[in-house]
Short mmCIF file of C-alpha atoms in Angstrom, two decimals:
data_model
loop_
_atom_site.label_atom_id
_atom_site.label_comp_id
_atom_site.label_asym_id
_atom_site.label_seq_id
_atom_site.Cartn_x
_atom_site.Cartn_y
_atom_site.Cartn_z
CA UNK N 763 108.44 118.53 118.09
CA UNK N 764 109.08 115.12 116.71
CA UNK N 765 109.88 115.25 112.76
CA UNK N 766 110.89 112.78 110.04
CA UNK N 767 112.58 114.18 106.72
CA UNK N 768 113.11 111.85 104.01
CA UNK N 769 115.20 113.37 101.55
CA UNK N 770 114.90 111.01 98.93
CA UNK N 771 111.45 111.31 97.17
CA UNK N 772 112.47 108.58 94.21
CA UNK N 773 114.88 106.00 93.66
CA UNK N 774 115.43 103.21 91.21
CA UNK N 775 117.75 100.37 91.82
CA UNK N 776 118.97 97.47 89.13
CA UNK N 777 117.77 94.08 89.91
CA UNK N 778 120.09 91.88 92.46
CA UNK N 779 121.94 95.27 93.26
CA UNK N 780 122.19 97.14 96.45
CA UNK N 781 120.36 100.39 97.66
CA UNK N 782 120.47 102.76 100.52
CA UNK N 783 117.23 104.93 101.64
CA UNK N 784 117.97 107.91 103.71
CA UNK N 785 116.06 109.18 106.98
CA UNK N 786 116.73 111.83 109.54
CA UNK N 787 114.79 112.33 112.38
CA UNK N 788 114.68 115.46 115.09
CA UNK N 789 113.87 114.79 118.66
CA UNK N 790 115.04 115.63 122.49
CA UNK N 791 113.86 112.19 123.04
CA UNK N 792 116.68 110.01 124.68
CA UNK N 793 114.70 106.58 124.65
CA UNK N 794 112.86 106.14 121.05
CA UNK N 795 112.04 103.41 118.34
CA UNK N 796 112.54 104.04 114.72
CA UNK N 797 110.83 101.55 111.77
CA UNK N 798 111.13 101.80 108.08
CA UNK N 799 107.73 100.57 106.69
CA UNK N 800 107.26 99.63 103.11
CA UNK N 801 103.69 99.96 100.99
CA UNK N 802 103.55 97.96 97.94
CA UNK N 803 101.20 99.85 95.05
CA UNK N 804 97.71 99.16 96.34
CA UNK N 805 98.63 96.96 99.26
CA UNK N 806 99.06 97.16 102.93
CA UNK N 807 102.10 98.72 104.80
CA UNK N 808 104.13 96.03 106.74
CA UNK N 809 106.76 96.61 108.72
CA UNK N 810 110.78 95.88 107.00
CA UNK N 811 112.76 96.48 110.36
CA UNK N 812 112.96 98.43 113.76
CA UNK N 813 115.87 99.61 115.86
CA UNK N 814 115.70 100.22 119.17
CA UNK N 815 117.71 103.62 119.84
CA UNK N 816 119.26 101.94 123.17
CA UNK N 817 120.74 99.39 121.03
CA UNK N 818 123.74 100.66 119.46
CA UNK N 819 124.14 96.93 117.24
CA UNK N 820 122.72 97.98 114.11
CA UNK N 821 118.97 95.69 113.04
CA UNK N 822 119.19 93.41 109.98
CA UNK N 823 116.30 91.54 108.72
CA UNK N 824 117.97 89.48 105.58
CA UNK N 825 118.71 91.57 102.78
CA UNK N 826 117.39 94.50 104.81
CA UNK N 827 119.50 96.13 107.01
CA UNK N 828 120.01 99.92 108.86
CA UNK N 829 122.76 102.19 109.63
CA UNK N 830 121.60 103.64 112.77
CA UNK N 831 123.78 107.05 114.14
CA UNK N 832 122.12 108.55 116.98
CA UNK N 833 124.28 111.38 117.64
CA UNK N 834 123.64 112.62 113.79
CA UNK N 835 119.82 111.52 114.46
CA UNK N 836 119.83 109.57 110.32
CA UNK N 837 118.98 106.32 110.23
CA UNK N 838 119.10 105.10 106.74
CA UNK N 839 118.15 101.43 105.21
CA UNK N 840 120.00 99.17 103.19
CA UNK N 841 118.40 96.83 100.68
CA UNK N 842 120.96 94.54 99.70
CA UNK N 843 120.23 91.86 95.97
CA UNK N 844 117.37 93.98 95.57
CA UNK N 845 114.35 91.94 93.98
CA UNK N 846 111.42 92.77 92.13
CA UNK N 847 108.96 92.71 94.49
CA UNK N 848 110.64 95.36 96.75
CA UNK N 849 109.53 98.07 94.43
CA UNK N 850 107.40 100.35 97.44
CA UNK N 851 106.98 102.82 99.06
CA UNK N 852 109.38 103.08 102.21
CA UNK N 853 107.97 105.22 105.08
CA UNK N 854 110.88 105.60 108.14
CA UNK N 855 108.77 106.64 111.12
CA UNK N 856 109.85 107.76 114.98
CA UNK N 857 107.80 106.99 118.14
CA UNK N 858 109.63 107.91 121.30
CA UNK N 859 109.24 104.94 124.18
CA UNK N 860 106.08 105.23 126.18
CA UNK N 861 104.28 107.70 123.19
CA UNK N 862 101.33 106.28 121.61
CA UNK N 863 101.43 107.60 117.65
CA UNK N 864 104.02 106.85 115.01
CA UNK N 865 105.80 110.27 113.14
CA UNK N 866 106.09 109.47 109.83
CA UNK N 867 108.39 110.33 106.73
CA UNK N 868 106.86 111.55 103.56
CA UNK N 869 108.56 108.48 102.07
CA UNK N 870 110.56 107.15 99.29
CA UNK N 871 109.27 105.98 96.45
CA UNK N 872 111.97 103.09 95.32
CA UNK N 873 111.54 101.07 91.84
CA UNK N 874 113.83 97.59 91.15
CA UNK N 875 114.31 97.90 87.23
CA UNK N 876 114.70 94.19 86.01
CA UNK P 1133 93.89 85.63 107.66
CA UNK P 1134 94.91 86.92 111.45
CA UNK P 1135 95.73 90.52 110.31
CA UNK P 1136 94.06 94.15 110.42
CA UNK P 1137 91.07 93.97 108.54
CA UNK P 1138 89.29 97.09 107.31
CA UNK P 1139 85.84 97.67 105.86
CA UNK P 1140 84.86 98.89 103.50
CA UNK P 1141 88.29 98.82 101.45
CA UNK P 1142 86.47 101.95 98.81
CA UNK P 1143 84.05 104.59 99.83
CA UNK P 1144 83.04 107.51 97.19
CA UNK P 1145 80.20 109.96 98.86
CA UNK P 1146 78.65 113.37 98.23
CA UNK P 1147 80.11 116.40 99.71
CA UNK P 1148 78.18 116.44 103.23
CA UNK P 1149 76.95 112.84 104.07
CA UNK P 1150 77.96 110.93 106.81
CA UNK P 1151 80.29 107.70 106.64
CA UNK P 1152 81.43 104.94 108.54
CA UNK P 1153 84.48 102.68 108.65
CA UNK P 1154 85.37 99.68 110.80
CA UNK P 1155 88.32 98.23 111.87
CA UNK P 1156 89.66 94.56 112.76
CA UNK P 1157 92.77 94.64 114.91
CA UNK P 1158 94.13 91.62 115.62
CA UNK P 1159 93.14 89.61 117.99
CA UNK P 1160 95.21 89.18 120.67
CA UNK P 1161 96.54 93.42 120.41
CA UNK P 1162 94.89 95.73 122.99
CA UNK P 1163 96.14 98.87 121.15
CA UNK P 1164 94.22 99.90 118.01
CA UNK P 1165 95.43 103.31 115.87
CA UNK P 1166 93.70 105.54 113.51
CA UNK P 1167 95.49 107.43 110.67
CA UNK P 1168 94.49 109.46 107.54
CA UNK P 1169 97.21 109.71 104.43
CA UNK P 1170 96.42 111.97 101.87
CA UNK P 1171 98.57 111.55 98.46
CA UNK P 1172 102.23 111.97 98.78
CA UNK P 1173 102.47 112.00 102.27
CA UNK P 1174 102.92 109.84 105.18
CA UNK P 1175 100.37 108.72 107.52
CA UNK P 1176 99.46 110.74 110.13
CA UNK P 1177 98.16 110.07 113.25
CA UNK P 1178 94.40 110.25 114.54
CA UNK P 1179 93.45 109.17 117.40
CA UNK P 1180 94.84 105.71 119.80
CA UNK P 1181 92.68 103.01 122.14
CA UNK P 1182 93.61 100.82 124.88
CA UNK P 1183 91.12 98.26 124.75
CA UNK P 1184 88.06 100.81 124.71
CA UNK P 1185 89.64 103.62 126.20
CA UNK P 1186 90.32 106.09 123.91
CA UNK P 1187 93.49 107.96 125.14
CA UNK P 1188 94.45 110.40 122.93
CA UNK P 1189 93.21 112.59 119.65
CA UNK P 1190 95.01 114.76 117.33
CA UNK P 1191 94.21 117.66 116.77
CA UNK P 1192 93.34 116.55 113.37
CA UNK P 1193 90.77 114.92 114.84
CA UNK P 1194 87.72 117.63 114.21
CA UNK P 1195 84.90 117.63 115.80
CA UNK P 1196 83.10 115.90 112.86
CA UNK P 1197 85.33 113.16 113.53
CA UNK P 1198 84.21 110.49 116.18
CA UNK P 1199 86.21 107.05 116.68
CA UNK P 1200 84.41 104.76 119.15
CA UNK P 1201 85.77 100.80 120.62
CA UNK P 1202 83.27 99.82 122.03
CA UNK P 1203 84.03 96.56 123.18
CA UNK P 1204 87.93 96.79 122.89
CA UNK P 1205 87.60 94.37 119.94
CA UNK P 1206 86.98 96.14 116.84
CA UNK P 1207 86.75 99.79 115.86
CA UNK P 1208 84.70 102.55 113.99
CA UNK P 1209 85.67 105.97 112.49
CA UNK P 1210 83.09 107.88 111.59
CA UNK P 1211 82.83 111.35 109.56
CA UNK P 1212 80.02 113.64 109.70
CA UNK P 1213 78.87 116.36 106.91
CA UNK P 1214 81.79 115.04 105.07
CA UNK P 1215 83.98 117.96 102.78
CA UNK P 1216 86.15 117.21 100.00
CA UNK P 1217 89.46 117.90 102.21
CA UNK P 1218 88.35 114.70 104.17
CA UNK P 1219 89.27 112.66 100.88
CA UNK P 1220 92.59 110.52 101.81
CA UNK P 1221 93.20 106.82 102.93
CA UNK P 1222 92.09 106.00 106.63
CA UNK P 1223 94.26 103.42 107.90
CA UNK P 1224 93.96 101.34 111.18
CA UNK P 1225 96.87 99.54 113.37
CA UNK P 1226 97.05 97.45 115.97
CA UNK P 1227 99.87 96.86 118.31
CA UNK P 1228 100.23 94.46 121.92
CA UNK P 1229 101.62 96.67 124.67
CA UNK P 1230 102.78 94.33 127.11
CA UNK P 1231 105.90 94.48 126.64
CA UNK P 1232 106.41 97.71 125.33
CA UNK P 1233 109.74 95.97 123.47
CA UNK P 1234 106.97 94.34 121.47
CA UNK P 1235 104.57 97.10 120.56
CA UNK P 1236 105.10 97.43 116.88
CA UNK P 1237 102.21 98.21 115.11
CA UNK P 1238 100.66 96.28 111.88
CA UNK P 1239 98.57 98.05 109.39
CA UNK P 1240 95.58 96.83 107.78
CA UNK P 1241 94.62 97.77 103.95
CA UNK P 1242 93.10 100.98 104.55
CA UNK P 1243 89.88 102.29 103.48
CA UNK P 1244 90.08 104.56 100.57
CA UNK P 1245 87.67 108.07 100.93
CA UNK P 1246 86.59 109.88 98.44
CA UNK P 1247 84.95 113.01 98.47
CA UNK P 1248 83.01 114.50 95.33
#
């Protein structure tokens, strides 16, 4: 069974300072993708970043960036001069290669206090 | 806009009609995903097409559920005799397989259901 635990139901961040969002994930999958999604209050989910579990160079996207650690299966995000407008909800979510659904986190619900 | 489109974006019915939703991918993606979220949670998946294949259902997928594609373009969900566990936000994604390096999906708005 594939499974996505978010620990983290809330956070709140100061303006311009940093953040980390926890995710661990339980598969026998060797070959897998993992995503962190974020869903602005009444808007659409878009995708922040995705790591390919092959790739052992941790995936930055700007201020966003992941700590991926395959043998401990977590794979948190990093939101670094955190602005305004990334107050979301983050989903992490899990598709192994060649698998047609994403497995997602309950997700974290992160506010930027100005 | 070239994005996933959804329609309607609000639906409120009685307990036991039928509804429909529809779903733009985008339009170059072959792959187009159906899943339901329900308050506090995370999306969960539905049902997948390639092109208008559909390839595999959950087993949330009841039998009052049917998802058709019928020209590989756009998509419907539809719900029959709905209930009041049914009420949650149906979301559709589209993805270009390809490569399968590439096949990330992108979410459209969601249609929200509600069930009185």
């Amino acid at each position: 069974a594939q499974t996505v635990t978010q620990s983290q139901p809330e956070m709140s961040v100061q303006e311009a300072e940093t953040v980390t969002l926890s995710c661990t994930y339980d598969t026998s999958e060797n070959n897998y993708y993992l995503f962190w999604y974020k869903q602005p209050p009444s808007r659409q989910m878009i995708l922040v970043i995705r790591q390919e579990a092959y790739k052992q160079q941790n995936a930055t996207e700007n201020r966003f960036s992941v700590n991926f650690q395959k043998a401990a299966k977590s794979f948190s995000l990093k939101i670094s001069d955190s602005q305004l407008g990334d107050t979301a909800m983050y989903f992490c979510a899990f598709t192994p290669t060649g698998a047609n659904n994403l497995f997602f986190g309950t997700g974290t619900r992160l506010t930027v206090i100005p | 806009d070239t994005g996933v489109s959804q329609n309607p974006r609000h639906k409120i019915t009685k307990r036991g009609q039928n509804v429909t939703f529809r779903c733009d991918p985008i339009s170059e993606h072959n792959r187009l995903y159906w899943y339901r979220q329900t308050l506090g949670q995370g999306p969960e998946f539905l049902t997948y097409f390639q092109n208008e294949a559909q390839l595999e259902k959950s087993r949330l997928l009841s039998d009052r559920f049917s998802a058709e594609r019928p020209k590989g373009s756009f998509s419907t969900l539809e719900i029959q005799r709905t209930e009041q566990g049914d009420s949650a936000m149906y979301l559709c994604a589209s993805s270009f397989d390809l490569d399968r390096r590439l096949d990330t999906q992108y979410f459209g708005p969601g249609t929200r259901l509600t069930v009185l």
